[in-house]
CSV table of C-alpha atoms in Angstrom, one decimal:
chain,number,residue,atom,x,y,z
Y,1,UNK,CA,279.3,172.5,82.2
Y,2,UNK,CA,282.3,170.5,83.1
Y,3,UNK,CA,282.9,168.4,86.2
Y,4,UNK,CA,281.1,170.8,88.6
Y,5,UNK,CA,277.7,170.1,87.2
Y,6,UNK,CA,275.2,172.9,88.0
Y,7,UNK,CA,278.0,175.1,89.3
Y,8,UNK,CA,279.2,175.6,85.8
Y,9,UNK,CA,282.8,176.2,84.7
Y,10,UNK,CA,285.2,176.0,87.6
Y,11,UNK,CA,286.3,179.4,88.9
Y,12,UNK,CA,289.9,178.6,88.2
Y,13,UNK,CA,289.1,178.4,84.5
Y,14,UNK,CA,287.2,181.7,84.3
Y,15,UNK,CA,289.0,184.7,82.9
Y,16,UNK,CA,287.6,187.2,85.5
Y,17,UNK,CA,288.6,185.0,88.4
Y,18,UNK,CA,292.1,184.5,87.1
Y,19,UNK,CA,292.5,188.3,86.6
Y,20,UNK,CA,291.2,188.8,90.1
Y,21,UNK,CA,293.9,186.4,91.4
Y,22,UNK,CA,296.6,188.2,89.5
Y,23,UNK,CA,295.5,191.5,90.9
Y,24,UNK,CA,295.6,190.2,94.5
Y,25,UNK,CA,299.0,188.6,94.0
Y,26,UNK,CA,300.3,191.9,92.7
Y,27,UNK,CA,298.8,193.7,95.7
Y,28,UNK,CA,300.8,191.4,98.0
Y,29,UNK,CA,304.0,191.9,96.0
Y,30,UNK,CA,303.4,195.7,96.1
Y,31,UNK,CA,302.8,195.7,99.8
Y,32,UNK,CA,305.9,193.7,100.8
Y,33,UNK,CA,308.6,194.4,98.2
Y,34,UNK,CA,310.0,197.7,99.3
Y,35,UNK,CA,308.5,198.0,102.8
Y,36,UNK,CA,310.1,194.7,104.0
Y,37,UNK,CA,313.5,195.3,102.5
Y,38,UNK,CA,316.0,196.1,105.3
Y,39,UNK,CA,319.1,197.8,103.9
Y,40,UNK,CA,321.1,196.7,107.0
Y,41,UNK,CA,320.4,193.1,106.1
Y,42,UNK,CA,317.5,190.7,105.9
Y,43,UNK,CA,313.9,191.8,106.0
Y,44,UNK,CA,311.5,193.7,108.3
Y,45,UNK,CA,308.3,192.2,109.6
Y,46,UNK,CA,305.5,194.8,109.1
Y,47,UNK,CA,302.8,196.2,111.3
Y,48,UNK,CA,299.2,196.5,110.2
Y,49,UNK,CA,299.9,199.7,108.3
Y,50,UNK,CA,302.9,198.3,106.5
Y,51,UNK,CA,305.6,199.9,108.7
Y,52,UNK,CA,308.6,198.0,110.0
Y,53,UNK,CA,308.2,196.5,113.5
Y,54,UNK,CA,310.9,197.8,115.8
Y,55,UNK,CA,312.8,199.4,112.9
Y,56,UNK,CA,315.8,200.3,115.1
Y,57,UNK,CA,316.7,196.7,115.8
Y,58,UNK,CA,314.3,194.3,114.1
Y,59,UNK,CA,314.3,190.5,114.6
Y,60,UNK,CA,315.1,188.4,111.6
Y,61,UNK,CA,313.7,184.8,111.9
Y,62,UNK,CA,315.2,182.3,109.5
Y,63,UNK,CA,311.8,181.3,108.2
Y,64,UNK,CA,310.9,184.9,107.4
Y,65,UNK,CA,314.1,185.4,105.5
Y,66,UNK,CA,313.8,182.2,103.5
Y,67,UNK,CA,310.1,182.8,102.7
Y,68,UNK,CA,310.9,186.2,101.2
Y,69,UNK,CA,313.6,184.5,99.0
Y,70,UNK,CA,311.1,181.9,97.9
Y,71,UNK,CA,308.3,184.3,97.1
Y,72,UNK,CA,310.4,186.8,95.2
Y,73,UNK,CA,312.0,183.9,93.3
Y,74,UNK,CA,308.5,183.3,92.2
Y,75,UNK,CA,308.3,187.0,91.3
Y,76,UNK,CA,311.5,186.7,89.3
Y,77,UNK,CA,310.1,183.7,87.3
Y,78,UNK,CA,307.0,185.8,86.6
Y,79,UNK,CA,309.1,188.7,85.4
Y,80,UNK,CA,308.4,191.2,88.2
Y,81,UNK,CA,311.0,194.0,88.3
Y,82,UNK,CA,313.0,194.2,91.6
Y,83,UNK,CA,312.5,190.6,92.5
Y,84,UNK,CA,316.1,189.5,91.8
Y,85,UNK,CA,317.4,192.2,94.2
Y,86,UNK,CA,315.2,190.7,96.9
Y,87,UNK,CA,316.3,187.2,96.2
Y,88,UNK,CA,320.0,188.2,96.3
Y,89,UNK,CA,319.5,190.2,99.5
Y,90,UNK,CA,317.9,187.3,101.2
Y,91,UNK,CA,320.4,184.7,100.0
Y,92,UNK,CA,323.3,186.9,101.2
Y,93,UNK,CA,321.7,187.2,104.7
Y,94,UNK,CA,321.0,183.4,104.9
Y,95,UNK,CA,324.6,182.6,103.9
Y,96,UNK,CA,326.5,185.2,105.8
Y,97,UNK,CA,324.3,185.7,109.0
Y,98,UNK,CA,322.0,182.7,109.6
Y,99,UNK,CA,324.6,180.1,108.6
Y,100,UNK,CA,327.0,178.9,111.3
Y,101,UNK,CA,330.3,179.2,109.5
Y,102,UNK,CA,332.2,177.2,112.1
Y,103,UNK,CA,329.9,174.4,113.1
Y,104,UNK,CA,327.5,174.2,110.2
Y,105,UNK,CA,323.8,174.6,110.0
Y,106,UNK,CA,321.6,177.7,110.3
Y,107,UNK,CA,320.6,179.6,113.4
Y,108,UNK,CA,317.0,180.5,114.1
Y,109,UNK,CA,317.0,184.3,114.6
Y,110,UNK,CA,319.2,187.4,114.8
Y,111,UNK,CA,318.9,191.1,115.3
Y,112,UNK,CA,321.4,193.9,114.6
Y,113,UNK,CA,323.5,192.9,117.7
Y,114,UNK,CA,323.9,189.3,116.5
Y,115,UNK,CA,322.3,186.0,117.4
Y,116,UNK,CA,319.1,186.0,119.4
Y,117,UNK,CA,318.2,182.3,119.2
Y,118,UNK,CA,321.2,180.2,118.1
Y,119,UNK,CA,319.2,176.9,118.0
Y,120,UNK,CA,319.2,174.8,114.8
Y,121,UNK,CA,315.7,173.7,114.0
Y,122,UNK,CA,314.3,171.4,111.4
Y,123,UNK,CA,311.6,173.9,110.6
Y,124,UNK,CA,314.2,176.6,109.7
Y,125,UNK,CA,316.4,174.3,107.7
Y,126,UNK,CA,313.4,173.1,105.7
Y,127,UNK,CA,312.8,176.7,104.6
Y,128,UNK,CA,316.5,177.2,103.7
Y,129,UNK,CA,316.2,174.2,101.4
Y,130,UNK,CA,313.0,175.7,99.9
Y,131,UNK,CA,314.5,179.1,99.4
Y,132,UNK,CA,317.7,177.8,97.8
Y,133,UNK,CA,315.7,175.5,95.5
Y,134,UNK,CA,313.5,178.2,94.3
Y,135,UNK,CA,316.5,180.6,93.9
Y,136,UNK,CA,318.1,177.9,91.7
Y,137,UNK,CA,315.1,177.9,89.4
Y,138,UNK,CA,315.3,181.7,89.3
Y,139,UNK,CA,318.9,181.5,88.3
Y,140,UNK,CA,320.6,182.7,91.4
Y,141,UNK,CA,324.4,182.0,91.2
Y,142,UNK,CA,324.7,181.0,94.9
Y,143,UNK,CA,321.8,178.6,95.0
Y,144,UNK,CA,323.8,175.4,94.2
Y,145,UNK,CA,326.2,175.9,97.1
Y,146,UNK,CA,323.4,176.6,99.5
Y,147,UNK,CA,321.4,173.5,98.4
Y,148,UNK,CA,324.5,171.4,98.8
Y,149,UNK,CA,325.2,172.9,102.2
Y,150,UNK,CA,321.8,172.5,103.8
Y,151,UNK,CA,321.3,169.1,102.2
Y,152,UNK,CA,324.4,167.8,103.8
Y,153,UNK,CA,323.3,169.2,107.2
Y,154,UNK,CA,319.8,167.7,106.8
Y,155,UNK,CA,321.3,164.3,105.9
Y,156,UNK,CA,324.0,164.2,108.5
Y,157,UNK,CA,322.4,165.9,111.5
Y,158,UNK,CA,318.6,165.8,111.1
Y,159,UNK,CA,317.6,162.8,109.2
Y,160,UNK,CA,316.6,159.7,111.3
Y,161,UNK,CA,316.5,156.7,109.0
Y,162,UNK,CA,314.9,154.5,111.7
Y,163,UNK,CA,311.8,156.8,111.6
Y,164,UNK,CA,312.0,158.0,108.1
Y,165,UNK,CA,311.7,161.7,109.2
Y,166,UNK,CA,313.8,164.4,110.8
Y,167,UNK,CA,314.8,165.3,114.3
Y,168,UNK,CA,313.3,168.6,115.6
Y,169,UNK,CA,316.0,170.7,117.2
Y,170,UNK,CA,319.6,171.0,118.3
Y,171,UNK,CA,321.5,173.5,120.3
Y,172,UNK,CA,324.0,175.7,118.5
Y,173,UNK,CA,326.8,173.2,119.2
Y,174,UNK,CA,324.7,170.4,117.8
Y,175,UNK,CA,323.8,169.0,121.2
Y,176,UNK,CA,320.4,167.2,120.6
Y,177,UNK,CA,317.3,168.7,122.2
Y,178,UNK,CA,315.6,165.3,123.1
Y,179,UNK,CA,312.1,164.2,123.8
Y,180,UNK,CA,310.1,165.7,121.0
Y,181,UNK,CA,309.2,165.2,117.3
Y,182,UNK,CA,306.9,167.6,115.4
Y,183,UNK,CA,304.9,167.1,112.3
Y,184,UNK,CA,305.1,170.8,111.3
Y,185,UNK,CA,308.8,170.8,110.6
Y,186,UNK,CA,308.5,167.6,108.7
Y,187,UNK,CA,305.5,168.9,106.7
Y,188,UNK,CA,307.5,171.9,105.5
Y,189,UNK,CA,310.5,169.7,104.8
Y,190,UNK,CA,308.2,167.6,102.6
Y,191,UNK,CA,307.4,170.8,100.6
Y,192,UNK,CA,311.1,171.7,100.4
Y,193,UNK,CA,312.2,168.2,99.4
Y,194,UNK,CA,309.8,168.3,96.5
Y,195,UNK,CA,311.2,171.7,95.5
Y,196,UNK,CA,314.7,170.4,95.7
Y,197,UNK,CA,313.8,167.4,93.5
Y,198,UNK,CA,312.3,169.7,90.9
Y,199,UNK,CA,315.4,172.0,91.0
Y,200,UNK,CA,318.0,169.3,90.9
Y,201,UNK,CA,316.4,166.1,89.5
Y,202,UNK,CA,317.9,164.1,92.4
Y,203,UNK,CA,315.4,161.4,93.3
Y,204,UNK,CA,316.7,161.0,96.9
Y,205,UNK,CA,314.8,164.2,97.8
Y,206,UNK,CA,311.6,162.7,96.5
Y,207,UNK,CA,312.2,159.5,98.4
Y,208,UNK,CA,312.6,161.3,101.7
Y,209,UNK,CA,309.4,163.3,101.0
Y,210,UNK,CA,307.5,160.1,100.4
Y,211,UNK,CA,308.9,158.6,103.6
Y,212,UNK,CA,307.8,161.6,105.7
Y,213,UNK,CA,304.3,161.5,104.2
Y,214,UNK,CA,304.0,157.8,104.8
Y,215,UNK,CA,304.8,158.3,108.5
Y,216,UNK,CA,302.9,161.5,109.2
Y,217,UNK,CA,299.8,161.0,107.0
Y,218,UNK,CA,299.3,157.4,106.0
Y,219,UNK,CA,300.1,156.1,109.4
Y,220,UNK,CA,299.7,158.7,112.1
Y,221,UNK,CA,296.9,160.7,110.6
Y,222,UNK,CA,295.3,157.6,109.3
Y,223,UNK,CA,295.3,156.2,112.8
Y,224,UNK,CA,293.5,159.3,114.0
Y,225,UNK,CA,290.7,159.6,111.6
Y,226,UNK,CA,292.7,161.9,109.3
Y,227,UNK,CA,293.1,164.5,111.9
Y,228,UNK,CA,296.8,165.3,111.7
Y,229,UNK,CA,298.5,164.9,115.1
Y,230,UNK,CA,301.1,167.6,115.7
Y,231,UNK,CA,303.2,166.4,118.6
Y,232,UNK,CA,305.1,163.2,119.3
Y,233,UNK,CA,307.7,161.8,121.7
Y,234,UNK,CA,311.2,160.6,120.7
Y,235,UNK,CA,309.7,157.4,119.2
Y,236,UNK,CA,306.9,159.2,117.2
Y,237,UNK,CA,304.2,158.1,119.7
Y,238,UNK,CA,301.4,160.7,119.8
Y,239,UNK,CA,301.6,163.1,122.7
Y,240,UNK,CA,298.1,164.6,123.2
Y,241,UNK,CA,299.2,166.5,126.3
Y,242,UNK,CA,302.0,168.5,124.7
Y,243,UNK,CA,301.9,172.3,125.3
Y,244,UNK,CA,304.3,174.4,123.3
Y,245,UNK,CA,304.7,177.6,121.4
Y,246,UNK,CA,301.3,178.8,120.2
Y,247,UNK,CA,302.6,180.0,116.9
Y,248,UNK,CA,304.8,177.0,115.8
Y,249,UNK,CA,303.7,174.2,118.2
Y,250,UNK,CA,300.2,174.9,119.3
Y,251,UNK,CA,298.5,172.2,121.4
Y,252,UNK,CA,295.8,169.9,120.1
Y,253,UNK,CA,295.3,169.7,116.4
Y,254,UNK,CA,295.5,172.4,113.7
Y,255,UNK,CA,293.0,172.1,110.8
Y,256,UNK,CA,295.1,174.4,108.7
Y,257,UNK,CA,297.8,171.8,108.6
Y,258,UNK,CA,295.3,169.2,107.4
Y,259,UNK,CA,294.6,171.5,104.5
Y,260,UNK,CA,298.2,172.1,103.8
Y,261,UNK,CA,299.0,168.4,103.8
Y,262,UNK,CA,296.0,167.7,101.4
Y,263,UNK,CA,297.7,169.9,98.8
Y,264,UNK,CA,301.2,168.6,99.5
Y,265,UNK,CA,300.1,165.0,99.3
Y,266,UNK,CA,298.6,165.5,95.9
Y,267,UNK,CA,301.7,167.3,94.7
Y,268,UNK,CA,303.8,164.4,95.9
Y,269,UNK,CA,301.4,162.0,94.2
Y,270,UNK,CA,301.9,163.8,90.9
Y,271,UNK,CA,305.6,164.2,91.2
Y,272,UNK,CA,306.1,160.5,92.2
Y,273,UNK,CA,304.3,159.2,89.1
Y,274,UNK,CA,301.0,158.6,90.8
Y,275,UNK,CA,302.2,155.2,92.1
Y,276,UNK,CA,301.0,155.6,95.7
Y,277,UNK,CA,297.3,155.0,95.5
Y,278,UNK,CA,296.6,155.9,99.2
Y,279,UNK,CA,297.6,159.5,98.6
Y,280,UNK,CA,294.5,160.9,96.7
Y,281,UNK,CA,292.1,159.3,99.2
Y,282,UNK,CA,294.2,160.7,102.1
Y,283,UNK,CA,294.1,164.2,100.6
Y,284,UNK,CA,290.3,163.9,100.1
Y,285,UNK,CA,289.8,162.7,103.7
Y,286,UNK,CA,292.1,165.5,105.2
Y,287,UNK,CA,290.1,168.2,103.4
Y,288,UNK,CA,286.8,166.7,104.3
Y,289,UNK,CA,287.8,166.5,108.0
Y,290,UNK,CA,289.0,170.1,108.0
Y,291,UNK,CA,285.7,171.3,106.7
Y,292,UNK,CA,283.6,169.0,109.0
Y,293,UNK,CA,285.5,169.8,112.2
Y,294,UNK,CA,287.5,172.9,111.6
Y,295,UNK,CA,285.2,175.3,109.8
Y,296,UNK,CA,283.0,177.7,111.9
Y,297,UNK,CA,279.6,176.8,110.6
Y,298,UNK,CA,278.0,179.9,112.1
Y,299,UNK,CA,280.5,182.7,111.4
Y,300,UNK,CA,282.9,181.2,108.8
Y,301,UNK,CA,286.6,180.8,108.9
Y,302,UNK,CA,288.7,177.9,110.2
Y,303,UNK,CA,289.3,177.7,114.0
Y,304,UNK,CA,293.0,177.9,114.7
Y,305,UNK,CA,293.1,174.7,116.9
Y,306,UNK,CA,290.9,171.9,118.1
Y,307,UNK,CA,291.2,169.8,121.2
Y,308,UNK,CA,291.1,166.0,121.0
Y,309,UNK,CA,287.4,166.0,121.5
Y,310,UNK,CA,287.1,167.9,118.2
Y,311,UNK,CA,286.0,171.1,119.9
Y,312,UNK,CA,287.5,174.5,119.1
Y,313,UNK,CA,290.3,175.3,121.5
Y,314,UNK,CA,291.9,178.5,120.1
Y,315,UNK,CA,288.9,180.0,118.4
Y,316,UNK,CA,290.6,182.8,116.5
Y,317,UNK,CA,290.8,182.7,112.7
Y,318,UNK,CA,294.2,183.0,111.1
Y,319,UNK,CA,294.9,183.9,107.5
Y,320,UNK,CA,297.2,181.0,106.7
Y,321,UNK,CA,294.6,178.2,107.1
Y,322,UNK,CA,292.3,180.1,104.7
Y,323,UNK,CA,295.2,180.4,102.2
Y,324,UNK,CA,296.0,176.7,102.6
Y,325,UNK,CA,292.3,175.9,102.1
Y,326,UNK,CA,292.4,177.6,98.7
Y,327,UNK,CA,295.4,175.6,97.7
Y,328,UNK,CA,294.0,172.3,98.8
Y,329,UNK,CA,290.7,172.9,97.2
Y,330,UNK,CA,292.4,173.9,93.9
Y,331,UNK,CA,294.5,170.7,93.9
Y,332,UNK,CA,291.5,168.5,94.8
Y,333,UNK,CA,289.3,170.1,92.2
Y,334,UNK,CA,291.8,169.1,89.6
Y,335,UNK,CA,292.8,165.7,90.8
Y,336,UNK,CA,289.4,164.6,92.2
Y,337,UNK,CA,286.9,167.0,90.6
Y,338,UNK,CA,283.6,167.3,92.5
Y,339,UNK,CA,281.0,169.9,93.4
Y,340,UNK,CA,282.1,169.7,97.0
Y,341,UNK,CA,285.6,170.7,96.2
Y,342,UNK,CA,284.6,173.5,93.8
Y,343,UNK,CA,282.0,174.8,96.3
Y,344,UNK,CA,284.5,175.0,99.0
Y,345,UNK,CA,287.1,176.6,96.8
Y,346,UNK,CA,284.6,179.4,96.2
Y,347,UNK,CA,283.3,179.6,99.8
Y,348,UNK,CA,286.8,180.0,101.2
Y,349,UNK,CA,287.6,182.7,98.7
Y,350,UNK,CA,284.3,184.4,99.6
Y,351,UNK,CA,285.3,184.5,103.2
Y,352,UNK,CA,288.8,185.8,102.5
Y,353,UNK,CA,287.5,188.5,100.2
Y,354,UNK,CA,285.0,189.7,102.8
Y,355,UNK,CA,287.1,189.5,106.0
Y,356,UNK,CA,290.8,189.0,105.4
Y,357,UNK,CA,291.8,191.3,102.6
Y,358,UNK,CA,292.8,194.7,103.9
Y,359,UNK,CA,291.5,196.9,101.1
Y,360,UNK,CA,292.5,200.1,102.8
Y,361,UNK,CA,296.1,199.4,103.8
Y,362,UNK,CA,297.1,196.4,101.7
Y,363,UNK,CA,298.0,192.9,102.5
Y,364,UNK,CA,295.8,190.4,104.5
Y,365,UNK,CA,294.8,190.6,108.1
Y,366,UNK,CA,296.8,187.8,109.6
Y,367,UNK,CA,294.6,187.2,112.6
Y,368,UNK,CA,290.9,187.7,113.2
Y,369,UNK,CA,288.8,187.1,116.3
Y,370,UNK,CA,286.2,184.4,116.4
Y,371,UNK,CA,283.8,187.1,115.2
Y,372,UNK,CA,286.0,187.9,112.3
Y,373,UNK,CA,287.4,191.2,113.5
Y,374,UNK,CA,291.1,192.2,113.2
Y,375,UNK,CA,293.1,191.0,116.2
Y,376,UNK,CA,296.8,190.9,117.2
Y,377,UNK,CA,297.2,188.4,120.0
Y,378,UNK,CA,299.6,186.0,118.0
Y,379,UNK,CA,300.8,188.3,115.2
Y,380,UNK,CA,301.7,191.9,115.6
Y,381,UNK,CA,300.9,192.9,112.1
Y,382,UNK,CA,301.6,191.6,108.6
Y,383,UNK,CA,304.8,189.8,108.7
Y,384,UNK,CA,304.4,187.2,106.0
Y,385,UNK,CA,303.7,187.1,102.2
Y,386,UNK,CA,304.2,183.4,101.8
Y,387,UNK,CA,300.8,181.8,102.4
Y,388,UNK,CA,298.7,184.4,100.9
Y,389,UNK,CA,300.8,184.8,97.7
Y,390,UNK,CA,300.7,181.1,97.1
Y,391,UNK,CA,296.9,181.0,97.6
Y,392,UNK,CA,296.6,183.6,94.8
Y,393,UNK,CA,299.0,181.9,92.4
Y,394,UNK,CA,298.6,178.2,92.9
Y,395,UNK,CA,295.1,178.0,91.3
Y,396,UNK,CA,296.5,179.6,88.1
Y,397,UNK,CA,298.8,176.7,87.3
Y,398,UNK,CA,298.3,172.9,86.8
Y,399,UNK,CA,298.3,170.8,90.0
Y,400,UNK,CA,301.2,168.7,88.8
Y,401,UNK,CA,304.0,170.1,91.0
Y,402,UNK,CA,305.2,173.2,92.8
Y,403,UNK,CA,304.2,176.7,91.9
Y,404,UNK,CA,307.7,177.4,90.6
Y,405,UNK,CA,307.6,174.4,88.3
Y,406,UNK,CA,304.2,175.4,87.0
Y,407,UNK,CA,305.4,179.0,86.2
Y,408,UNK,CA,308.5,177.7,84.4
Y,409,UNK,CA,306.5,175.2,82.3
Y,410,UNK,CA,304.1,178.0,81.4
Y,411,UNK,CA,306.9,180.1,80.2
Y,412,UNK,CA,306.5,182.7,83.0
Y,413,UNK,CA,302.9,183.4,82.1
């Protein structure tokens, strides 16, 4: 019967479920691999049918470029044909186009004409570190120089030792953009720092990840009932009135990030030798709060944002909190096995399978209305493989580190 009692064997251990996850991961690879490849450079974001958005002059955001590198490095480690070409294509675009060859750092976005947004953001640099770390594990020859380059920039420009976290943003000439710190960029840097630690063995990466987690989760989330605050002033004082970009800096709180942190905290706990006893309990609390406050108990799915009275603010349902819910539940079910975690692992997948998988056209619907119908108010189509692919693959490997580490240790199986 195992740890889940009357539920029987955990889904993650059942052959049928594992085969189902492999099939869904392959559907995502199939959907994005050739459609997203832009022969002019970088990658296309796709519409709902899988066609390039604005094919004549598409925007290439740094996070999108880096995520494709990361995901197809995973494909390479699994032995998927064509993955190495994608990784090489993305690494070349990051190095030759996003990177500021005169002043250092990496610009936010470009199109065929050149720079669109020349700012240098912590969020984007986090994904460059993730991409280059994953590329190193996949054997890319340029990975080491990119890891060294972005690490130097993060250390010299972004890292703020007095806070134990990074600054948010600079202009192209490295003029600081003051007055704001965000947890989202620091959360993704935590993910990237763990990947860099696994790729290089350098403990300084892990030390920084633990520092960020201590600030954002142990202290700031702990002070707010393990609801992760998103926005802070220059001294990391919570700013409940902040209004920003709805995609990257939505107001209020975002339950999907509570779920994302729940998995990352347990990954950090395992990589750090399980010495920080607060981490498992924090992960458990983050997941429980996301279910209690963020899940639509009538219709299913996680509300995108809540206000500070714990009421739904943006009531639409996005794909990425569902994907992160799967990853969090999988990690919790392994580290803190319980019927609650197993039940929600299954329930989240049930909702994904019914509402988010586009069986006709491929990929996942990235945005649904409150009533779980496809919608395009924030996302124009299907621009991202990253969250959904990891949801399919993370449960297939031990919850002891990153997905890339698990694949390598399993011999690519």
